[in-house]
Short mmCIF file of C-alpha atoms in Angstrom, two decimals:
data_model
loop_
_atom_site.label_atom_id
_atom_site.label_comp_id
_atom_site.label_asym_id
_atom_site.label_seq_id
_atom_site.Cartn_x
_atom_site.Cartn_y
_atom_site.Cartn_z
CA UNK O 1 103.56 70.64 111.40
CA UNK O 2 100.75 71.47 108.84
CA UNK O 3 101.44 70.47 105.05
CA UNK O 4 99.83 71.94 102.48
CA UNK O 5 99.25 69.66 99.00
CA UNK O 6 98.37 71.03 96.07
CA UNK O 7 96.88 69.54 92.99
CA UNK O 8 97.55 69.36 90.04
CA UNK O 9 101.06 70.60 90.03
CA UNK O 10 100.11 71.93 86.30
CA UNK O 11 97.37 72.97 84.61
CA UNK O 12 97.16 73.49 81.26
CA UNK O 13 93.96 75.41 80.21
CA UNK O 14 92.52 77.21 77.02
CA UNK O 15 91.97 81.25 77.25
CA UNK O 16 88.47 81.69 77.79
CA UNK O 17 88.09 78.64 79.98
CA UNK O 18 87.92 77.92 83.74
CA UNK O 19 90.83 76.71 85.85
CA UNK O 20 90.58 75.34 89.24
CA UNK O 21 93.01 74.68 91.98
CA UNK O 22 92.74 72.39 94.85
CA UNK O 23 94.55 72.52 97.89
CA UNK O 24 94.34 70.35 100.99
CA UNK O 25 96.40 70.63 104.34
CA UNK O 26 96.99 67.57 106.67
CA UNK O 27 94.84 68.91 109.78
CA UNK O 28 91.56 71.76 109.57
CA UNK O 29 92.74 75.02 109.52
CA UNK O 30 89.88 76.43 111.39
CA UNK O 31 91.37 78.56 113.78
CA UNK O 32 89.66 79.06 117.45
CA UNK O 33 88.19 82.28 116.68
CA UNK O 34 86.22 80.54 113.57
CA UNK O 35 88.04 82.09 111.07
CA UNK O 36 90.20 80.19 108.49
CA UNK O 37 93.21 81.44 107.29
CA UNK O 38 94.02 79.78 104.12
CA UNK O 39 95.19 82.28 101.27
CA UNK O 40 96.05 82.28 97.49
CA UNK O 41 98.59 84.16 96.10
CA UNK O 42 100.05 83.66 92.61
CA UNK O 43 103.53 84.95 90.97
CA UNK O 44 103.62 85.58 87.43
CA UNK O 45 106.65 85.02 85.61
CA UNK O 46 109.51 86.95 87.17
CA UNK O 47 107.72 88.92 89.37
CA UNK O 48 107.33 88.76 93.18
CA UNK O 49 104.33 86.67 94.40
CA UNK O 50 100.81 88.83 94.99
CA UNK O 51 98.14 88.02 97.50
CA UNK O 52 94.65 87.08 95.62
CA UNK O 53 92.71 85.48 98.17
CA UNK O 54 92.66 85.68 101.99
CA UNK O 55 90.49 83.59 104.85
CA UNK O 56 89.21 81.38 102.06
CA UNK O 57 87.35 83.68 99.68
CA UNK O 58 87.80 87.32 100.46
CA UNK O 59 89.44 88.65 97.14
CA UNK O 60 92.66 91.12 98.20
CA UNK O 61 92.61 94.67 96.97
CA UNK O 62 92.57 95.26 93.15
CA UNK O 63 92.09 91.49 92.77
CA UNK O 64 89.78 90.34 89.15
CA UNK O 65 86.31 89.28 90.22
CA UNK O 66 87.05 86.11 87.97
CA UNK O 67 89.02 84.53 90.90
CA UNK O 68 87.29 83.05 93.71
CA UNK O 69 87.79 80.87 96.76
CA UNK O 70 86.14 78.52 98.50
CA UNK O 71 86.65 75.67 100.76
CA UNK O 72 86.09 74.36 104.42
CA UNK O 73 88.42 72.63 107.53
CA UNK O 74 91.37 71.34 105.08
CA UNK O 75 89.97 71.59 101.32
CA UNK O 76 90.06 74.50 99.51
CA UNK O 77 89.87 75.72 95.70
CA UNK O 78 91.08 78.60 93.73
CA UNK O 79 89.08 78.87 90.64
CA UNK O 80 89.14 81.47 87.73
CA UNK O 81 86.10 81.47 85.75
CA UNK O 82 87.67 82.59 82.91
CA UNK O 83 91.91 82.57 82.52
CA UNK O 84 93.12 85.31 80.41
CA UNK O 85 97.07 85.35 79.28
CA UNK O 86 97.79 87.43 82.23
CA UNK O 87 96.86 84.57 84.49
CA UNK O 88 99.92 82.42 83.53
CA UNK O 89 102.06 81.85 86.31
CA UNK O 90 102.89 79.81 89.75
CA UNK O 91 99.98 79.66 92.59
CA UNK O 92 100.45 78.73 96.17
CA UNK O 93 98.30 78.20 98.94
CA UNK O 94 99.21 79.48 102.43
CA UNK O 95 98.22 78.77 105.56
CA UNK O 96 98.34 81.53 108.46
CA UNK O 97 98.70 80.05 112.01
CA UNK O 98 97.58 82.87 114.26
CA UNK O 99 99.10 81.84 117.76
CA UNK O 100 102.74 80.47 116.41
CA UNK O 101 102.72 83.41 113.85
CA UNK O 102 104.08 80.81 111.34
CA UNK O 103 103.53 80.26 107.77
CA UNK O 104 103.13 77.51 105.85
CA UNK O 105 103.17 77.46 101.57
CA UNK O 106 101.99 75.15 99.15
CA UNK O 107 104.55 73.58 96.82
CA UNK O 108 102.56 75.20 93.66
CA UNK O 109 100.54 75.39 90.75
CA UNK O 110 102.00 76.50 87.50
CA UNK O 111 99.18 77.56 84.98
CA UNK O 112 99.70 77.52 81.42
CA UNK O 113 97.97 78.15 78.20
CA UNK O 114 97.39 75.28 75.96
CA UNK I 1 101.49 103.48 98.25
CA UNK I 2 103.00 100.85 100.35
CA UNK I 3 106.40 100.04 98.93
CA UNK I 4 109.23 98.19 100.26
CA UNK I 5 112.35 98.38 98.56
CA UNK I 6 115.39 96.42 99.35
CA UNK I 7 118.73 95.80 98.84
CA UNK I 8 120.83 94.63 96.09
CA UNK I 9 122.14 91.09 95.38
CA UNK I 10 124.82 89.79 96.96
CA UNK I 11 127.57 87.11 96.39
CA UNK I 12 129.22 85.17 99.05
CA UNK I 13 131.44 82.71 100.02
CA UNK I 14 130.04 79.85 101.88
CA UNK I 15 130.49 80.20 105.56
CA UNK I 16 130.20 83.83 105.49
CA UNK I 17 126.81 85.32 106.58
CA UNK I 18 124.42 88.13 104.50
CA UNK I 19 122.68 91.11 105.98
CA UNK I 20 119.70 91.70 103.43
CA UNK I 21 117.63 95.30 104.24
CA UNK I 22 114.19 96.32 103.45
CA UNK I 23 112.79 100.00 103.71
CA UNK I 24 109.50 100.31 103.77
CA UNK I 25 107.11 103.33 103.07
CA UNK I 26 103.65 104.43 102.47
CA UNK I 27 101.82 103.31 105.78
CA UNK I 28 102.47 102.98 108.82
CA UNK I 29 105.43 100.79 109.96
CA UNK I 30 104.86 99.94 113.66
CA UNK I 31 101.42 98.33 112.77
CA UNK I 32 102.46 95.48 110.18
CA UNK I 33 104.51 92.84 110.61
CA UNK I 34 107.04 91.56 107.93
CA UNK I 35 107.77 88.30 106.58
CA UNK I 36 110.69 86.99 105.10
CA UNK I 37 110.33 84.32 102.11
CA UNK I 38 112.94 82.63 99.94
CA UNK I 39 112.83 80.95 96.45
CA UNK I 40 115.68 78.89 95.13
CA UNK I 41 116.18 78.83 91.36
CA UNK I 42 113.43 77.26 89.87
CA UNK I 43 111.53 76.23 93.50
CA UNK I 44 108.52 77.50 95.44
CA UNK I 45 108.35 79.81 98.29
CA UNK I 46 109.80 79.09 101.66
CA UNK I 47 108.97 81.33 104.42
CA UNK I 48 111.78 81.98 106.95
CA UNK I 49 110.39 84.25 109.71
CA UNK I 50 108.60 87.36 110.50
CA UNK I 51 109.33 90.37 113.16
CA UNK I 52 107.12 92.62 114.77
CA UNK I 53 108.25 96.12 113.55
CA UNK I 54 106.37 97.64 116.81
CA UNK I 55 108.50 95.85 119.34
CA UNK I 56 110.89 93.85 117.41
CA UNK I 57 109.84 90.26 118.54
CA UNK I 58 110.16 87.83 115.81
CA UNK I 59 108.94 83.87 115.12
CA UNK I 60 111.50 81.87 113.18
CA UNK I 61 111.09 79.04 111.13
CA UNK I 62 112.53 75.99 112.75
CA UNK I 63 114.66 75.10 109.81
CA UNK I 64 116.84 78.54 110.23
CA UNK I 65 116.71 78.71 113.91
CA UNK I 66 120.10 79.81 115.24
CA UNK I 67 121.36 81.41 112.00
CA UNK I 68 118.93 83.58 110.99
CA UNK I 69 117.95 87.02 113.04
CA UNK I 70 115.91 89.56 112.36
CA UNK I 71 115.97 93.64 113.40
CA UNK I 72 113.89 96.60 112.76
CA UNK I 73 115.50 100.19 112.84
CA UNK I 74 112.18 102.19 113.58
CA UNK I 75 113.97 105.73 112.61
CA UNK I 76 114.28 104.50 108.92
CA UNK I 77 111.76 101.85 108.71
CA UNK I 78 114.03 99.25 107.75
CA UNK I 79 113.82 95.82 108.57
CA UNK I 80 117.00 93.20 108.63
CA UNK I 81 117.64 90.08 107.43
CA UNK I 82 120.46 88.42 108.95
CA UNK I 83 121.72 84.52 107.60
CA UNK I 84 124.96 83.18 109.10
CA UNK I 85 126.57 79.84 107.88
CA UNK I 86 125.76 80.45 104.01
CA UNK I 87 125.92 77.44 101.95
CA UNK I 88 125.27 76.79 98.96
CA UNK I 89 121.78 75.74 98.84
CA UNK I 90 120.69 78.79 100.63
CA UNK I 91 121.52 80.59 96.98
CA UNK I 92 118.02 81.95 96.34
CA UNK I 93 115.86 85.13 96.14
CA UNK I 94 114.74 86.76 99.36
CA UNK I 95 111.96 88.40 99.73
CA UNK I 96 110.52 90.80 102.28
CA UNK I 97 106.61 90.92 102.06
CA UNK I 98 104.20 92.85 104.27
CA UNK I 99 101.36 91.39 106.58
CA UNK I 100 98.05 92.46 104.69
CA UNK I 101 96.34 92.06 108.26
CA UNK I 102 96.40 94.03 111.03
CA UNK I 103 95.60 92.06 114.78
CA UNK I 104 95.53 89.01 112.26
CA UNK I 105 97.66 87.05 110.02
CA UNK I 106 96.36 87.32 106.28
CA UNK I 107 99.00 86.95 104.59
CA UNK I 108 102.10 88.07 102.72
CA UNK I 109 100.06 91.42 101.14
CA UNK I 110 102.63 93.43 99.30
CA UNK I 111 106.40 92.30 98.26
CA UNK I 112 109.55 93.66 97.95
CA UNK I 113 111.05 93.25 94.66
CA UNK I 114 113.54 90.36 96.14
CA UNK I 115 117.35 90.37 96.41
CA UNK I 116 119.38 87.48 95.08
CA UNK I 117 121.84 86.17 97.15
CA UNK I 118 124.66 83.50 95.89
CA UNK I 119 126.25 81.43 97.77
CA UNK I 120 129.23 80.01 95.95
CA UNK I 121 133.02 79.28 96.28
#
């Protein structure tokens, strides 16, 4: 099975600042059609998760141009180029796999202000 | 909009089993599938399963296989979450969460609002 580590498990940045993410799963995710489907989502503070980032670095519907992804076989990063208050909260990574139809999370990032 | 709204929490005895729905609206249901993800207090996300609403197959995580099941009712576009054998670490929120893809796996795109279930004597 396919584990998915992130780092750091917290991250405590200034407003105004970047913030990167790292996550790295134990075999390439690059499926046969030459896609890769590693996602973002984050969950703010008692709210249900929401999707950010899909196949790497295609930003979801309605998603802030200040988050980007980008990454390659089994390293990826979230970054936000600059983290407003609205940012604080729990991100996961997920990985997609397309022929088991299986999902597989990261164990989290929590991001918080300084 | 897509929305999926589902039931309300539920408190059991350990043993028994929950029945968890999710009605979804604003697109249509045949052509997504939906996931199922839990979240014990304080934890991370832990993906149980997803079903086909079209034709109803599902894929199971192997850590609930054999007391988990999941149903679609097509007339009301409902999906079913069904967990036998409660105990108590399986006291969490459940989530329903819709495939943003469509002939691919994307992701878990748009959420129900979760229903807490606790498991407890």
């Amino acid at each position: 099975d396919i584990v998915m580590t992130q780092t750091p498990l917290s991250s405590p940045v200034t407003l105004g600042q970047p913030a990167s993410i790292s996550c790295r799963s134990s075999q390439s995710l690059v499926h046969s059609d030459g896609n890769t489907y590693l996602s973002w989502l984050q969950q703010r503070p008692g709210q249900p998760p929401r999707l950010l980032i899909y196949k790497i670095s295609n930003r979801f519907s309605g998603v802030p141009d200040r988050f980007s992804g980008s990454g390659a076989g089994t390293d990826f990063t979230l970054k936000i180029s600059r983290v407003e208050a609205e940012d604080v909260g729990v991100y996961y990574c997920m990985h997609a796999a397309q022929f088991s139809l299986t999902i597989t999370f990261g164990q989290g990032t929590r991001l918080e202000i300084k | 909009q897509v929305q999926l709204v589902q039931s309300g929490a539920e408190v059991k005895k350990p043993g028994a089993s929950v029945k968890i729905s999710c009605k979804a609206s604003g697109y249509s249901f045949n052509n997504y599938y939906i996931h199922w993800v839990r979240q014990a207090p304080g934890q991370g996300l832990e993906w149980m399963g997803i079903i086909n609403p079209g034709g109803g197959s599902t894929s199971y995580a192997q850590k609930f296989q054999g007391r988990i099941s999941m149903t679609r009712d097509t007339s009301t576009s409902t999906v079913y979450m069904d967990l036998s054998s409660l105990r108590s670490e399986d006291t969490a929120v459940y989530y329903c969460a819709r495939e943003g893809g469509f002939g691919e796996l994307l992701g878990c795109a748009y959420w129900g609002q979760g229903t807490l279930v606790t498991a407890s004597s």
